[in-house]
PDB file of C-alpha atoms in Angstrom:
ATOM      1  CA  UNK A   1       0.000   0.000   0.000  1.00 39.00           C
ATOM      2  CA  UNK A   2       1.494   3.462  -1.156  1.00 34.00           C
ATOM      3  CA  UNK A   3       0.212   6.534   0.436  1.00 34.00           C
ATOM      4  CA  UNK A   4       0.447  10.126  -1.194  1.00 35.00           C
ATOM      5  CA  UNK A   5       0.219  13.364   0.605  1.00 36.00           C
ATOM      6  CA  UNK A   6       0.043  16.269  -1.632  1.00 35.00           C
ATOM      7  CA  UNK A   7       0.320  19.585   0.347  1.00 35.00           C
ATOM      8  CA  UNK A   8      -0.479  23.014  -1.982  1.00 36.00           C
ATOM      9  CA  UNK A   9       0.932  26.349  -1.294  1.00 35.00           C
ATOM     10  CA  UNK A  10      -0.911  29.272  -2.223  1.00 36.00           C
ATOM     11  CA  UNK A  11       1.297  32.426  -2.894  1.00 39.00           C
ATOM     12  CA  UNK A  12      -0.398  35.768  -3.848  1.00 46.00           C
ATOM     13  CA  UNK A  13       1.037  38.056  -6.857  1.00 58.00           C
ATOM     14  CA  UNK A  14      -0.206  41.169  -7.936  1.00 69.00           C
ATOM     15  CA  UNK A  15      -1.084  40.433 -11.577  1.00 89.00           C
ATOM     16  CA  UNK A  16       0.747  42.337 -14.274  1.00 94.00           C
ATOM     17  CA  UNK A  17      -0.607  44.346 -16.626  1.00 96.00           C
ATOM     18  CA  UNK A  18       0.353  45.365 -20.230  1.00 97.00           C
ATOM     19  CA  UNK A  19      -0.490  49.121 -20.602  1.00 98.00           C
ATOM     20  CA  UNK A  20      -2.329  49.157 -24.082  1.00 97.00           C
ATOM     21  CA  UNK A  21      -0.950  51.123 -26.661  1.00 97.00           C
ATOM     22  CA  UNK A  22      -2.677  51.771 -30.095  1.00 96.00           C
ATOM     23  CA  UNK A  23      -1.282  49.323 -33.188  1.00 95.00           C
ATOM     24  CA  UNK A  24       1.628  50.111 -35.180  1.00 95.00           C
ATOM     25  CA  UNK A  25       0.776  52.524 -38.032  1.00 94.00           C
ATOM     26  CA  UNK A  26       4.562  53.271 -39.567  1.00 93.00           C
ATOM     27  CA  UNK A  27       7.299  53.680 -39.235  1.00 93.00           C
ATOM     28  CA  UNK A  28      10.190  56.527 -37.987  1.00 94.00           C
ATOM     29  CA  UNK A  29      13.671  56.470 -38.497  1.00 94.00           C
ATOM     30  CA  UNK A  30      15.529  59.162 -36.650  1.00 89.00           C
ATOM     31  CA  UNK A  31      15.172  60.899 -33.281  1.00 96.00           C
ATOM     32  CA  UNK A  32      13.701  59.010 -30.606  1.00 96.00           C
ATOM     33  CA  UNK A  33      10.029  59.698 -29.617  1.00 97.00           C
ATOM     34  CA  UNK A  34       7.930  58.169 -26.767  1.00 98.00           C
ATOM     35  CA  UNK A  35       4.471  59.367 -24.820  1.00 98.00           C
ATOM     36  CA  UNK A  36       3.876  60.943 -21.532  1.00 98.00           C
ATOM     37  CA  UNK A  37       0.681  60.563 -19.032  1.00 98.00           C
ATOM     38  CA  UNK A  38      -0.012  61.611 -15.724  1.00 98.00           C
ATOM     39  CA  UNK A  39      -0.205  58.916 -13.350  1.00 98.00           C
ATOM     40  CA  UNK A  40      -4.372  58.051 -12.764  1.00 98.00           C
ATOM     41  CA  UNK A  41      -2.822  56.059  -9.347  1.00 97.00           C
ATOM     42  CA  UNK A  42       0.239  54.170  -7.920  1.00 97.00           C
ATOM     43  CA  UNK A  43       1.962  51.804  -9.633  1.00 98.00           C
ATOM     44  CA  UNK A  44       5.475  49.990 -10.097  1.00 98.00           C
ATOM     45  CA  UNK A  45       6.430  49.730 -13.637  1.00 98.00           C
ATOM     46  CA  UNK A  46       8.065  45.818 -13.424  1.00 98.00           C
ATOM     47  CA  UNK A  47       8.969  45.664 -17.180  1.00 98.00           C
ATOM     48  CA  UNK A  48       9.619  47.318 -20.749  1.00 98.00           C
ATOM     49  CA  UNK A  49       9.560  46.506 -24.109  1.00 98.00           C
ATOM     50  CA  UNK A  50       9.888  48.136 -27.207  1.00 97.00           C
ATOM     51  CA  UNK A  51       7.416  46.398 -29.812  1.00 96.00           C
ATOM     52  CA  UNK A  52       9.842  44.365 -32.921  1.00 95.00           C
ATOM     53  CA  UNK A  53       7.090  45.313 -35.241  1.00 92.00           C
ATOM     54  CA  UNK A  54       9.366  48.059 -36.858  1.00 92.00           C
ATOM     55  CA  UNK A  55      12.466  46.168 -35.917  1.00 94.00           C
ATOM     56  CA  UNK A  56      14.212  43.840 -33.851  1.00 95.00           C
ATOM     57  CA  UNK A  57      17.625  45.801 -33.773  1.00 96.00           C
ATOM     58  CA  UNK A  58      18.847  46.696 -29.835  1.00 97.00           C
ATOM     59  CA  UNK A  59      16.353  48.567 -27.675  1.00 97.00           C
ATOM     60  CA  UNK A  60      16.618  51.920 -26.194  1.00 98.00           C
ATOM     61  CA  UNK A  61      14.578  53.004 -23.527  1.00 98.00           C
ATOM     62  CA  UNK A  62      14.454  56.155 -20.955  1.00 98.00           C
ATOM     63  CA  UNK A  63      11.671  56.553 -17.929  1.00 98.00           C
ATOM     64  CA  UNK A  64      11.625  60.333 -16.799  1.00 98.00           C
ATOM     65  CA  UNK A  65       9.198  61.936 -14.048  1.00 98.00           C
ATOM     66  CA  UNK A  66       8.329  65.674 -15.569  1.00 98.00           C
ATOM     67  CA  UNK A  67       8.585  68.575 -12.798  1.00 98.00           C
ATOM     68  CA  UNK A  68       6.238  69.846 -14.804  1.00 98.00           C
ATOM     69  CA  UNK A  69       3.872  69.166 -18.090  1.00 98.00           C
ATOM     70  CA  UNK A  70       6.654  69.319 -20.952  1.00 98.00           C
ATOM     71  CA  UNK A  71       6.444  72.198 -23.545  1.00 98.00           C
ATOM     72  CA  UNK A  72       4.746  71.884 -27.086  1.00 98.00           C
ATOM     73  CA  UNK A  73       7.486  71.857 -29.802  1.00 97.00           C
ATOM     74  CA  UNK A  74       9.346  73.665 -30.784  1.00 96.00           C
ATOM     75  CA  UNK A  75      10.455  74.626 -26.953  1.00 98.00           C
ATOM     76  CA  UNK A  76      12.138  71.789 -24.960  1.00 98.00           C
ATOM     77  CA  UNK A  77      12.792  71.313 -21.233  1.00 98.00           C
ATOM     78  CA  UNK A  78      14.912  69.798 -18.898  1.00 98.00           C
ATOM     79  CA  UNK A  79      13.490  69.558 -16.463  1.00 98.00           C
ATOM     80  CA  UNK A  80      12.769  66.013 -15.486  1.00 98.00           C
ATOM     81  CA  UNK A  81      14.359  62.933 -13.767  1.00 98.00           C
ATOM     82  CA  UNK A  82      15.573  60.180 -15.236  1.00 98.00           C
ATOM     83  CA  UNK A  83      14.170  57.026 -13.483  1.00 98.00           C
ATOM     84  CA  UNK A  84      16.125  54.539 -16.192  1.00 98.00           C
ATOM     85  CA  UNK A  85      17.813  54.593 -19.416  1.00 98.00           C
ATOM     86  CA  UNK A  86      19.167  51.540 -21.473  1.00 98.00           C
ATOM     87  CA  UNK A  87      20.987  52.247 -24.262  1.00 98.00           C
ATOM     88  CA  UNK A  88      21.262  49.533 -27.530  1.00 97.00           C
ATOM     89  CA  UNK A  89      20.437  47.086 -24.983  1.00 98.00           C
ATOM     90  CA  UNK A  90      20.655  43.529 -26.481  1.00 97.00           C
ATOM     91  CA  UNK A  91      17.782  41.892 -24.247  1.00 95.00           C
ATOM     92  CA  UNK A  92      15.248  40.607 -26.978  1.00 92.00           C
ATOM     93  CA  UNK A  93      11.941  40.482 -24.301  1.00 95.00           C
ATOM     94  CA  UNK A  94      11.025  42.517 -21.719  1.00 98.00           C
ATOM     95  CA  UNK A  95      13.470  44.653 -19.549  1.00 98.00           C
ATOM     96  CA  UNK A  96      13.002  43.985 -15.751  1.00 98.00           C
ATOM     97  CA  UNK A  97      12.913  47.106 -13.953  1.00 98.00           C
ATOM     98  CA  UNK A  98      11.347  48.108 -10.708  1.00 98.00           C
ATOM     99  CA  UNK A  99       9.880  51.682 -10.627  1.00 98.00           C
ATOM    100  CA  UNK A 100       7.938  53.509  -8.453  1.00 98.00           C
ATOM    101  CA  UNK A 101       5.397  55.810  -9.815  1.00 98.00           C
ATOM    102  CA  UNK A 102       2.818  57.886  -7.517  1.00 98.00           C
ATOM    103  CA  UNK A 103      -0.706  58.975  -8.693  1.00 98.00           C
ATOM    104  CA  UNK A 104      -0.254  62.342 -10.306  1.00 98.00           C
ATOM    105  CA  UNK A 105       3.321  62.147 -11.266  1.00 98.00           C
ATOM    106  CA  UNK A 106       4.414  62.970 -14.918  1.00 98.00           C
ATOM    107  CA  UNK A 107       5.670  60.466 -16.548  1.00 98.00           C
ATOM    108  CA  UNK A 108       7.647  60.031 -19.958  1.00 98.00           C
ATOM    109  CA  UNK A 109       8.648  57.316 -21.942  1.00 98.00           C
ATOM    110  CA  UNK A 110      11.322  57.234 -24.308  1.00 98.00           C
ATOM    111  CA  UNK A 111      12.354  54.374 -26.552  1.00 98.00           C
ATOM    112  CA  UNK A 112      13.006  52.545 -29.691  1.00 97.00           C
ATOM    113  CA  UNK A 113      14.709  49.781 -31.732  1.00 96.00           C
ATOM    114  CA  UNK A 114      18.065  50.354 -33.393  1.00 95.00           C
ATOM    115  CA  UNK A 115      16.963  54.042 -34.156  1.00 95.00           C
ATOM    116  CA  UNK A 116      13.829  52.988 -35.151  1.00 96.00           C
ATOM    117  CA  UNK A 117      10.598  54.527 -33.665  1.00 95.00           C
ATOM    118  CA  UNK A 118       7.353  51.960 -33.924  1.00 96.00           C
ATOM    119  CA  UNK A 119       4.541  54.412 -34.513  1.00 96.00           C
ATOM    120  CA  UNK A 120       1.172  54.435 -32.942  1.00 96.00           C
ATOM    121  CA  UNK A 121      -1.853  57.127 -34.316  1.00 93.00           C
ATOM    122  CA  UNK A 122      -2.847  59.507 -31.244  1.00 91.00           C
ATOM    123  CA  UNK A 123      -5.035  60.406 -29.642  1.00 90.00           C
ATOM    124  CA  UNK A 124      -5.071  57.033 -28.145  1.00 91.00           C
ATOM    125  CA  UNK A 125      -6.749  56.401 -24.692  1.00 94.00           C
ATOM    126  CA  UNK A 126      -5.483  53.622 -22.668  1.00 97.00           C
ATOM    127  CA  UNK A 127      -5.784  52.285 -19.319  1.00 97.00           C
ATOM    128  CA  UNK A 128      -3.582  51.998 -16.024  1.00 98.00           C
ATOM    129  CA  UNK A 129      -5.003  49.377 -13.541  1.00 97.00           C
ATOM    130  CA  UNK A 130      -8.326  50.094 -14.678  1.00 96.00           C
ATOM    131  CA  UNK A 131      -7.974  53.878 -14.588  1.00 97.00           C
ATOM    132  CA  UNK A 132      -7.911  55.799 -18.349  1.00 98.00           C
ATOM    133  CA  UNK A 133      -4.859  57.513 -19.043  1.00 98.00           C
ATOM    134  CA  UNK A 134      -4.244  59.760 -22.039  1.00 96.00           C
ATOM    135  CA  UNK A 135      -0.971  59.121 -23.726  1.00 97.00           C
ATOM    136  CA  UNK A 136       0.931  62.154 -25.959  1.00 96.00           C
ATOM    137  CA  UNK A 137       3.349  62.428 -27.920  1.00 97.00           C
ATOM    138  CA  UNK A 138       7.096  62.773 -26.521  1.00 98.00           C
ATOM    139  CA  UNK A 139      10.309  63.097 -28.228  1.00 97.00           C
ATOM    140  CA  UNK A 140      13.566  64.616 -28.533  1.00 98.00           C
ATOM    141  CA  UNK A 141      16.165  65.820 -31.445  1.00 97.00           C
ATOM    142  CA  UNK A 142      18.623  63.180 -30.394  1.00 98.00           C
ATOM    143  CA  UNK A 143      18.873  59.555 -31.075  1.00 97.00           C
ATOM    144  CA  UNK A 144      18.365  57.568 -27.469  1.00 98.00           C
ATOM    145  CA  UNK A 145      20.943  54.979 -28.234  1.00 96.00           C
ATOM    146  CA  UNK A 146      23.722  57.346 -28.118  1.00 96.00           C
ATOM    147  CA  UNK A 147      22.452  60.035 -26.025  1.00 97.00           C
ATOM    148  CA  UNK A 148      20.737  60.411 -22.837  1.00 98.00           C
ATOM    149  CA  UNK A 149      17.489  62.085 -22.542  1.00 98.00           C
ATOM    150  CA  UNK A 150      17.392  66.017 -22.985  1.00 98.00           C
ATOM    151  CA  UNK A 151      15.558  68.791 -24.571  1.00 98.00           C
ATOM    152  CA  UNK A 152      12.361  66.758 -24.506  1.00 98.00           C
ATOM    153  CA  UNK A 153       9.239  68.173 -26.042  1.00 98.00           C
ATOM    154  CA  UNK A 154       5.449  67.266 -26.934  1.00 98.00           C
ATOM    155  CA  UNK A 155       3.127  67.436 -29.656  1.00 96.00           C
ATOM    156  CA  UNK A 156      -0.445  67.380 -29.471  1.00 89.00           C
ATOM    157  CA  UNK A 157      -2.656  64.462 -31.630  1.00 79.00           C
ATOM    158  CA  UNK A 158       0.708  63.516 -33.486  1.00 88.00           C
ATOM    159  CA  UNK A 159       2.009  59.297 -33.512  1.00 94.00           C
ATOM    160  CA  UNK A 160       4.047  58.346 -30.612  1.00 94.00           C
ATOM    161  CA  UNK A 161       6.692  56.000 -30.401  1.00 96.00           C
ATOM    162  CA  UNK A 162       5.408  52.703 -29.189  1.00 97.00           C
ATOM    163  CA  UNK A 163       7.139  51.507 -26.096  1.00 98.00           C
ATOM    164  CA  UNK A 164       5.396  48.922 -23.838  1.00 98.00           C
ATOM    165  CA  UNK A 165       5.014  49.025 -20.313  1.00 98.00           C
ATOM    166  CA  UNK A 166       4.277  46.385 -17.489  1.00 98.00           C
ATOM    167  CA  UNK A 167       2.968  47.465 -14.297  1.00 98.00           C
ATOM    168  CA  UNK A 168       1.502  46.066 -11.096  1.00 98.00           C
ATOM    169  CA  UNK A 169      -0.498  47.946  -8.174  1.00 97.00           C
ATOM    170  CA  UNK A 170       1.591  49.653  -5.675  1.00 94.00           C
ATOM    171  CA  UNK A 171       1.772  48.180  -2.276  1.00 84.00           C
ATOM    172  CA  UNK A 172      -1.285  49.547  -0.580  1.00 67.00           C
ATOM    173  CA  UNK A 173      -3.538  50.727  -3.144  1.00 55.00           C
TER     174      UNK A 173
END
């Protein structure tokens, strides 16, 4: 006679979400674009991932926190944070990262593949945890793989730069 005890552990994670961006519509080769929201609630951003629909050269992706709403083209700002930058990083999935982000912070997102910018029509509505969340247009006259972000910029109902983002609630909310 054989007797089997099976004994089940239950652990509890926060599920992750993929932020929804709009489809690819083109393509951009040349400075590095991105979006920017403000924050509908707390979250940690656990991953990124810039789509290989344009291409699957090295990614290049930048997180800033805005001290303020960035200026419409053709005036740029600096000032901003830089939560993380990768630069022509070979990593073909998602980039594990752990950032905090509080409800009403401005944040930007920076990124593409190789120097090439997957492009998504705006205005495009998405959702964070259930909250909507506009995203606009970011960029800069630089190319992210060789330069960190500066002299960022937005641009009203114009394609963004399609990076994806992975979030969970914070702890608490």
């Amino acid at each position: 006679t054989t007797t089997t005890t099976t004994t089940t552990t239950t652990t509890t994670a926060a599920a992750v979400q993929a932020v929804p961006l709009p489809q690819q519509s083109f393509l951009f080769i040349g400075n590095t674009r991105g979006y920017w929201f403000t924050a509908p609630t707390s979250f940690i951003i656990t991953g990124l991932r810039v789509p290989t629909d344009a291409s699957s050269g090295n990614q290049s992706i930048a997180v800033v926190r805005f001290n303020s709403e960035p200026p419409l083209f053709s005036s740029t700002t600096n000032d901003f944070t830089t939560l993380f930058l990768t630069q022509r990083d070979s990593t073909p999935g998602i980039i594990p990262v752990n950032i905090a982000v509080s409800s009403g912070e401005l944040i930007g997102v920076l990124g593409d593949r190789g120097g090439i910018n997957s492009y998504g029509t705006l205005p495009f509505v998405s959702d964070i945890l259930g909250q909507p969340v506009a995203l606009i247009r970011i960029g800069m006259q630089f190319k992210l793989e060789n330069t960190s972000p500066q002299d960022l910029f937005q641009e009203v109902n114009s394609s963004l730069s399609r990076v994806e983002l992975f979030v969970t609630p914070a702890a608490g909310v």
